[in-house]
Amino acid sequence: MKKTFFNIIVVSYNAGDKLIDTIESIRRQTFTEYRILVKDGMSTDGSIEKLKSKYEVGKDLILVESCDSGIYHAMNIAASYLEEKIISMRAIDQDAENIDEVKLLRAGEEPAYIFFLNCGDTFRDENVLRDVHDAIIERNSKEGTTLPAIYYGDIFDCSTGNRIHSNPKIDDHACYRNLPSHQACFYDERLVYKNPFELRYKVRADYEQFLRCYYRDKASTFYIPRIVADYEGGGFSDQNKKLSEEERKEIIKLYLTGAQIRKYDLIRVLTLSKLRTALAENKITAGIYNKIKSAIYRLKEK
């Protein structure tokens, strides 16, 4: 299996035409050094048969069909599949006797970047991968960093019709509550392979994974000011907001001190968090709210 710059993982289960819509948005990309891995949970709606009839499976589009216990488990299976295939390929190339000694990256080699694109979500336009690739290469050439990194941008929320600007600076306060959506994040492959999703979290496993990469693996973060994906909305986390908040509170205790949490809890109350959330989710007020939020982020970045 050849090495590519991007590995795009799409998890599906009875997704219908949404699977094809998502794949098409990837296929339209002007930057073509990518691989698509579709992890399907044994769909019964004919979507996988349609996929097989429309695309050549096995080259730049890999299909893994197996049962799983949910979206995060499926993502872990997909990532493990990629890692095993890459290591096996390297072992053959190096004629290695012990596969455990085979390194994921050769000296001086650029890592690949993993992106999770949910069924129903699509890339914003045909130049997303080109722009992200160029931003990564430019930053690496300027800073010469070898530390694993997370690159992220913004998303477009189709349910409200508004751009959701990500926090341009990741710090303790951002980690408390304002992390970018995972539909906007490109992870260095080393971070994903080392940090699988923690399956005890049903809604917020991606949040915990980001914090683990940031705090424990010291991953650097870099904001790219462009919309990465159109987010369909109405997913599992949106439908389970109470559980989402319960998991967030549990997770943040693993990475921030009690004093920090109390401080940010107070700030949240004083800045009318519940009102801001209502404004952000209302189709009428979301546009104005996000413009104000974006202006604040621009000031913060300066």
Tab-separated table of C-alpha atoms in Angstrom:
chain	number	residue	atom	x	y	z
A	1	MET	CA	0.000	0.000	0.000
A	2	LYS	CA	1.603	3.257	-1.142
A	3	LYS	CA	2.078	6.165	1.230
A	4	THR	CA	-0.203	9.168	0.687
A	5	PHE	CA	-0.268	12.636	2.242
A	6	PHE	CA	-3.864	12.319	3.495
A	7	ASN	CA	-5.780	9.294	4.743
A	8	ILE	CA	-9.487	10.117	4.872
A	9	ILE	CA	-11.595	7.801	7.002
A	10	VAL	CA	-15.342	7.611	6.356
A	11	VAL	CA	-17.430	5.560	8.769
A	12	SER	CA	-20.791	4.340	7.531
A	13	TYR	CA	-23.776	2.249	8.522
A	14	ASN	CA	-26.948	2.265	6.429
A	15	ALA	CA	-25.999	5.739	5.223
A	16	GLY	CA	-27.885	5.568	1.938
A	17	ASP	CA	-26.933	8.203	-0.635
A	18	LYS	CA	-25.113	10.225	2.022
A	19	LEU	CA	-22.152	7.865	1.648
A	20	ILE	CA	-21.882	8.614	-2.068
A	21	ASP	CA	-22.269	12.366	-1.439
A	22	THR	CA	-19.385	12.291	1.022
A	23	ILE	CA	-17.154	10.217	-1.270
A	24	GLU	CA	-17.935	12.487	-4.212
A	25	SER	CA	-16.819	15.543	-2.252
A	26	ILE	CA	-13.471	13.824	-1.701
A	27	ARG	CA	-13.169	12.720	-5.321
A	28	ARG	CA	-13.626	16.312	-6.479
A	29	GLN	CA	-10.466	17.457	-4.691
A	30	THR	CA	-7.799	19.061	-6.898
A	31	PHE	CA	-5.081	17.678	-4.609
A	32	THR	CA	-5.037	13.944	-5.245
A	33	GLU	CA	-2.419	12.505	-2.871
A	34	TYR	CA	-5.041	10.945	-0.647
A	35	ARG	CA	-6.517	7.580	0.191
A	36	ILE	CA	-10.119	6.942	1.242
A	37	LEU	CA	-10.884	4.220	3.760
A	38	VAL	CA	-14.562	3.422	4.207
A	39	LYS	CA	-15.267	1.458	7.376
A	40	ASP	CA	-18.775	0.030	7.110
A	41	GLY	CA	-20.605	-1.659	9.960
A	42	MET	CA	-22.253	-4.299	7.740
A	43	SER	CA	-24.923	-2.080	6.162
A	44	THR	CA	-28.122	-3.686	4.895
A	45	ASP	CA	-29.561	-0.760	2.915
A	46	GLY	CA	-27.694	-1.352	-0.341
A	47	SER	CA	-25.353	1.628	0.130
A	48	ILE	CA	-22.212	-0.510	-0.021
A	49	GLU	CA	-23.392	-2.312	-3.143
A	50	LYS	CA	-23.929	1.108	-4.733
A	51	LEU	CA	-20.450	2.159	-3.634
A	52	LYS	CA	-18.899	-0.931	-5.206
A	53	SER	CA	-20.766	-0.402	-8.467
A	54	LYS	CA	-19.720	3.243	-8.730
A	55	TYR	CA	-16.039	3.095	-7.691
A	56	GLU	CA	-13.067	0.796	-8.025
A	57	VAL	CA	-12.540	-0.594	-4.555
A	58	GLY	CA	-9.104	-1.749	-3.464
A	59	LYS	CA	-6.703	0.882	-4.767
A	60	ASP	CA	-7.181	4.451	-3.562
A	61	LEU	CA	-10.526	3.534	-2.026
A	62	ILE	CA	-10.330	0.811	0.597
A	63	LEU	CA	-13.434	-0.832	2.036
A	64	VAL	CA	-13.382	-2.532	5.422
A	65	GLU	CA	-16.611	-4.321	6.345
A	66	SER	CA	-17.006	-5.586	9.898
A	67	CYS	CA	-19.292	-5.321	12.885
A	68	ASP	CA	-18.510	-2.654	15.457
A	69	SER	CA	-19.998	-1.168	18.616
A	70	GLY	CA	-20.421	2.365	17.302
A	71	ILE	CA	-18.783	5.239	15.451
A	72	TYR	CA	-15.701	5.578	17.664
A	73	HIS	CA	-15.044	1.849	17.621
A	74	ALA	CA	-15.377	1.915	13.835
A	75	MET	CA	-12.878	4.788	13.634
A	76	ASN	CA	-10.426	2.827	15.781
A	77	ILE	CA	-10.778	-0.208	13.527
A	78	ALA	CA	-10.103	1.929	10.454
A	79	ALA	CA	-7.025	3.575	11.979
A	80	SER	CA	-5.641	0.223	13.152
A	81	TYR	CA	-6.128	-1.193	9.669
A	82	LEU	CA	-4.129	1.664	8.148
A	83	GLU	CA	-1.301	1.326	10.654
A	84	GLU	CA	-1.036	-2.435	10.204
A	85	LYS	CA	-0.970	-2.125	6.411
A	86	ILE	CA	1.712	0.564	6.468
A	87	ILE	CA	3.905	-1.342	8.930
A	88	SER	CA	3.501	-4.554	6.924
A	89	MET	CA	4.471	-2.724	3.729
A	90	ARG	CA	7.571	-1.267	5.412
A	91	ALA	CA	8.525	-4.674	6.766
A	92	ILE	CA	8.436	-6.141	3.257
A	93	ASP	CA	10.447	-3.219	1.837
A	94	GLN	CA	13.076	-3.557	4.567
A	95	ASP	CA	13.067	-7.354	4.536
A	96	ALA	CA	12.607	-7.119	8.294
A	97	GLU	CA	12.607	-10.250	10.395
A	98	ASN	CA	10.894	-8.598	13.367
A	99	ILE	CA	7.889	-6.472	12.416
A	100	ASP	CA	7.883	-4.840	15.879
A	101	GLU	CA	11.142	-3.104	15.003
A	102	VAL	CA	9.785	-1.544	11.807
A	103	LYS	CA	9.330	2.224	12.098
A	104	LEU	CA	6.272	4.028	10.834
A	105	LEU	CA	8.397	6.853	9.423
A	106	ARG	CA	11.842	6.762	7.877
A	107	ALA	CA	14.393	9.409	8.858
A	108	GLY	CA	13.393	12.760	7.372
A	109	GLU	CA	10.090	11.452	6.055
A	110	GLU	CA	6.922	13.544	6.308
A	111	PRO	CA	4.042	11.941	8.215
A	112	ALA	CA	0.672	11.376	6.620
A	113	TYR	CA	-2.381	13.159	8.040
A	114	ILE	CA	-5.610	11.458	9.042
A	115	PHE	CA	-8.991	13.130	8.633
A	116	PHE	CA	-12.337	11.719	9.757
A	117	LEU	CA	-15.218	12.770	7.476
A	118	ASN	CA	-18.628	11.559	8.611
A	119	CYS	CA	-21.254	10.333	6.175
A	120	GLY	CA	-23.454	13.278	5.272
A	121	ASP	CA	-20.627	15.768	5.795
A	122	THR	CA	-18.665	17.007	2.789
A	123	PHE	CA	-15.582	19.035	1.991
A	124	ARG	CA	-16.474	22.691	1.574
A	125	ASP	CA	-15.014	22.949	-1.939
A	126	GLU	CA	-12.618	21.186	-4.297
A	127	ASN	CA	-9.489	22.944	-2.963
A	128	VAL	CA	-9.662	22.019	0.726
A	129	LEU	CA	-6.937	19.367	0.603
A	130	ARG	CA	-4.723	21.535	-1.598
A	131	ASP	CA	-4.933	24.462	0.815
A	132	VAL	CA	-4.376	22.316	3.909
A	133	HIS	CA	-1.426	20.568	2.260
A	134	ASP	CA	0.154	23.902	1.330
A	135	ALA	CA	-0.335	25.256	4.854
A	136	ILE	CA	1.305	22.189	6.377
A	137	ILE	CA	4.273	22.287	4.022
A	138	GLU	CA	4.746	26.038	4.519
A	139	ARG	CA	4.697	25.769	8.300
A	140	ASN	CA	7.067	22.811	8.373
A	141	SER	CA	9.524	24.526	6.027
A	142	LYS	CA	9.521	27.697	8.140
A	143	GLU	CA	9.650	26.145	11.584
A	144	GLY	CA	11.327	22.848	10.798
A	145	THR	CA	9.276	21.145	13.475
A	146	THR	CA	9.240	17.372	13.827
A	147	LEU	CA	6.682	17.303	16.639
A	148	PRO	CA	3.333	15.713	15.776
A	149	ALA	CA	0.745	18.370	15.000
A	150	ILE	CA	-2.974	18.914	14.607
A	151	TYR	CA	-4.000	21.291	11.824
A	152	TYR	CA	-7.550	22.607	11.899
A	153	GLY	CA	-9.875	25.096	10.257
A	154	ASP	CA	-13.540	26.057	10.443
A	155	ILE	CA	-16.758	24.244	9.577
A	156	PHE	CA	-20.014	25.382	7.975
A	157	ASP	CA	-23.061	24.354	10.010
A	158	CYS	CA	-25.741	23.441	7.471
A	159	SER	CA	-28.444	23.330	10.165
A	160	THR	CA	-28.061	27.066	10.889
A	161	GLY	CA	-26.492	28.152	7.598
A	162	ASN	CA	-23.469	29.719	9.278
A	163	ARG	CA	-19.712	29.439	9.408
A	164	ILE	CA	-18.479	28.206	12.782
A	165	HIS	CA	-15.101	29.781	13.442
A	166	SER	CA	-12.654	27.695	15.431
A	167	ASN	CA	-10.587	29.165	18.221
A	168	PRO	CA	-7.316	30.313	16.558
A	169	LYS	CA	-5.333	29.636	19.715
A	170	ILE	CA	-5.466	26.413	21.670
A	171	ASP	CA	-4.761	26.958	25.359
A	172	ASP	CA	-6.205	25.765	28.665
A	173	HIS	CA	-9.309	27.920	28.282
A	174	ALA	CA	-9.921	26.601	24.762
A	175	CYS	CA	-9.477	23.046	25.988
A	176	TYR	CA	-12.048	23.680	28.713
A	177	ARG	CA	-14.835	24.136	26.182
A	178	ASN	CA	-13.870	25.671	22.816
A	179	LEU	CA	-12.042	23.038	20.799
A	180	PRO	CA	-12.475	22.795	17.010
A	181	SER	CA	-14.910	20.266	15.614
A	182	HIS	CA	-13.282	16.989	14.618
A	183	GLN	CA	-14.673	17.574	11.095
A	184	ALA	CA	-12.140	20.406	10.876
A	185	CYS	CA	-9.061	18.575	12.248
A	186	PHE	CA	-6.198	16.921	10.396
A	187	TYR	CA	-4.122	14.748	12.735
A	188	ASP	CA	-0.529	13.647	12.276
A	189	GLU	CA	-0.919	9.890	11.844
A	190	ARG	CA	1.393	9.184	14.781
A	191	LEU	CA	-1.079	10.835	17.140
A	192	VAL	CA	-4.027	8.779	15.887
A	193	TYR	CA	-2.219	5.441	15.992
A	194	LYS	CA	-0.916	6.113	19.500
A	195	ASN	CA	-4.176	7.556	20.820
A	196	PRO	CA	-7.232	5.528	19.830
A	197	PHE	CA	-10.631	6.813	20.898
A	198	GLU	CA	-11.577	5.912	24.466
A	199	LEU	CA	-14.729	3.859	23.960
A	200	ARG	CA	-16.257	4.469	27.360
A	201	TYR	CA	-17.191	7.902	26.042
A	202	LYS	CA	-20.204	7.601	23.755
A	203	VAL	CA	-20.432	11.244	22.622
A	204	ARG	CA	-17.194	13.005	23.530
A	205	ALA	CA	-14.444	10.507	22.674
A	206	ASP	CA	-13.068	12.868	20.000
A	207	TYR	CA	-12.844	15.644	22.611
A	208	GLU	CA	-10.890	13.410	24.992
A	209	GLN	CA	-8.589	12.265	22.190
A	210	PHE	CA	-7.736	15.873	21.266
A	211	LEU	CA	-6.895	16.698	24.890
A	212	ARG	CA	-4.787	13.572	25.263
A	213	CYS	CA	-2.788	14.454	22.161
A	214	TYR	CA	-2.377	18.066	23.296
A	215	TYR	CA	-1.490	17.526	26.955
A	216	ARG	CA	0.195	14.127	27.056
A	217	ASP	CA	1.863	13.985	23.652
A	218	LYS	CA	2.510	17.747	23.508
A	219	ALA	CA	1.046	17.975	20.011
A	220	SER	CA	1.386	21.398	18.446
A	221	THR	CA	-1.729	23.000	16.960
A	222	PHE	CA	-2.056	25.259	13.931
A	223	TYR	CA	-5.123	27.132	12.731
A	224	ILE	CA	-5.871	27.422	8.992
A	225	PRO	CA	-8.388	30.252	8.363
A	226	ARG	CA	-10.681	28.520	5.889
A	227	ILE	CA	-13.802	26.368	5.955
A	228	VAL	CA	-12.846	22.709	5.809
A	229	ALA	CA	-16.171	20.890	5.813
A	230	ASP	CA	-19.919	21.370	5.574
A	231	TYR	CA	-21.308	19.810	8.731
A	232	GLU	CA	-24.730	18.242	8.333
A	233	GLY	CA	-25.692	18.632	11.988
A	234	GLY	CA	-28.216	16.661	13.974
A	235	GLY	CA	-25.759	13.897	14.808
A	236	PHE	CA	-25.537	11.730	17.900
A	237	SER	CA	-23.911	14.422	20.041
A	238	ASP	CA	-26.572	16.978	19.063
A	239	GLN	CA	-29.269	14.504	20.033
A	240	ASN	CA	-27.650	13.697	23.390
A	241	LYS	CA	-26.650	17.078	24.793
A	242	LYS	CA	-27.087	16.072	28.433
A	243	LEU	CA	-24.767	13.079	28.042
A	244	SER	CA	-22.358	15.242	26.040
A	245	GLU	CA	-22.058	17.756	28.873
A	246	GLU	CA	-21.694	15.006	31.492
A	247	GLU	CA	-18.828	13.455	29.543
A	248	ARG	CA	-17.178	16.834	28.991
A	249	LYS	CA	-17.146	17.512	32.725
A	250	GLU	CA	-15.660	14.087	33.422
A	251	ILE	CA	-13.008	14.410	30.722
A	252	ILE	CA	-11.813	17.897	31.613
A	253	LYS	CA	-10.983	16.719	35.143
A	254	LEU	CA	-8.347	14.454	33.610
A	255	TYR	CA	-6.414	17.363	32.117
A	256	LEU	CA	-7.125	20.588	34.031
A	257	THR	CA	-6.700	21.322	37.722
A	258	GLY	CA	-9.638	21.943	40.009
A	259	ALA	CA	-8.633	25.595	40.293
A	260	GLN	CA	-8.631	26.014	36.530
A	261	ILE	CA	-12.035	24.376	36.171
A	262	ARG	CA	-13.572	26.561	38.884
A	263	LYS	CA	-12.115	29.661	37.221
A	264	TYR	CA	-13.485	28.763	33.791
A	265	ASP	CA	-16.835	27.693	35.262
A	266	LEU	CA	-17.167	31.183	36.764
A	267	ILE	CA	-16.194	32.853	33.487
A	268	ARG	CA	-18.779	30.716	31.716
A	269	VAL	CA	-21.528	31.874	34.072
A	270	LEU	CA	-20.502	35.535	33.920
A	271	THR	CA	-20.455	35.496	30.121
A	272	LEU	CA	-23.997	34.058	29.927
A	273	SER	CA	-23.035	30.731	28.384
A	274	LYS	CA	-26.588	29.353	28.166
A	275	LEU	CA	-27.810	32.453	26.367
A	276	ARG	CA	-24.866	32.346	23.963
A	277	THR	CA	-25.580	28.705	23.177
A	278	ALA	CA	-29.226	29.510	22.438
A	279	LEU	CA	-28.182	32.355	20.130
A	280	ALA	CA	-25.666	30.145	18.326
A	281	GLU	CA	-28.225	27.400	17.682
A	282	ASN	CA	-31.043	29.672	16.525
A	283	LYS	CA	-31.200	30.108	12.753
A	284	ILE	CA	-32.255	33.751	13.110
A	285	THR	CA	-29.547	34.836	15.558
A	286	ALA	CA	-26.726	32.413	14.693
A	287	GLY	CA	-25.296	34.617	11.935
A	288	ILE	CA	-24.920	37.700	14.126
A	289	TYR	CA	-23.584	35.638	17.030
A	290	ASN	CA	-20.923	33.949	14.901
A	291	LYS	CA	-19.789	37.280	13.426
A	292	ILE	CA	-19.234	38.636	16.943
A	293	LYS	CA	-17.487	35.436	17.976
A	294	SER	CA	-15.217	35.610	14.913
A	295	ALA	CA	-14.297	39.225	15.665
A	296	ILE	CA	-13.335	38.255	19.221
A	297	TYR	CA	-11.188	35.399	17.919
A	298	ARG	CA	-9.415	37.742	15.498
A	299	LEU	CA	-8.588	40.108	18.357
A	300	LYS	CA	-7.386	37.172	20.434
A	301	GLU	CA	-5.140	35.985	17.591
A	302	LYS	CA	-3.501	39.448	17.359
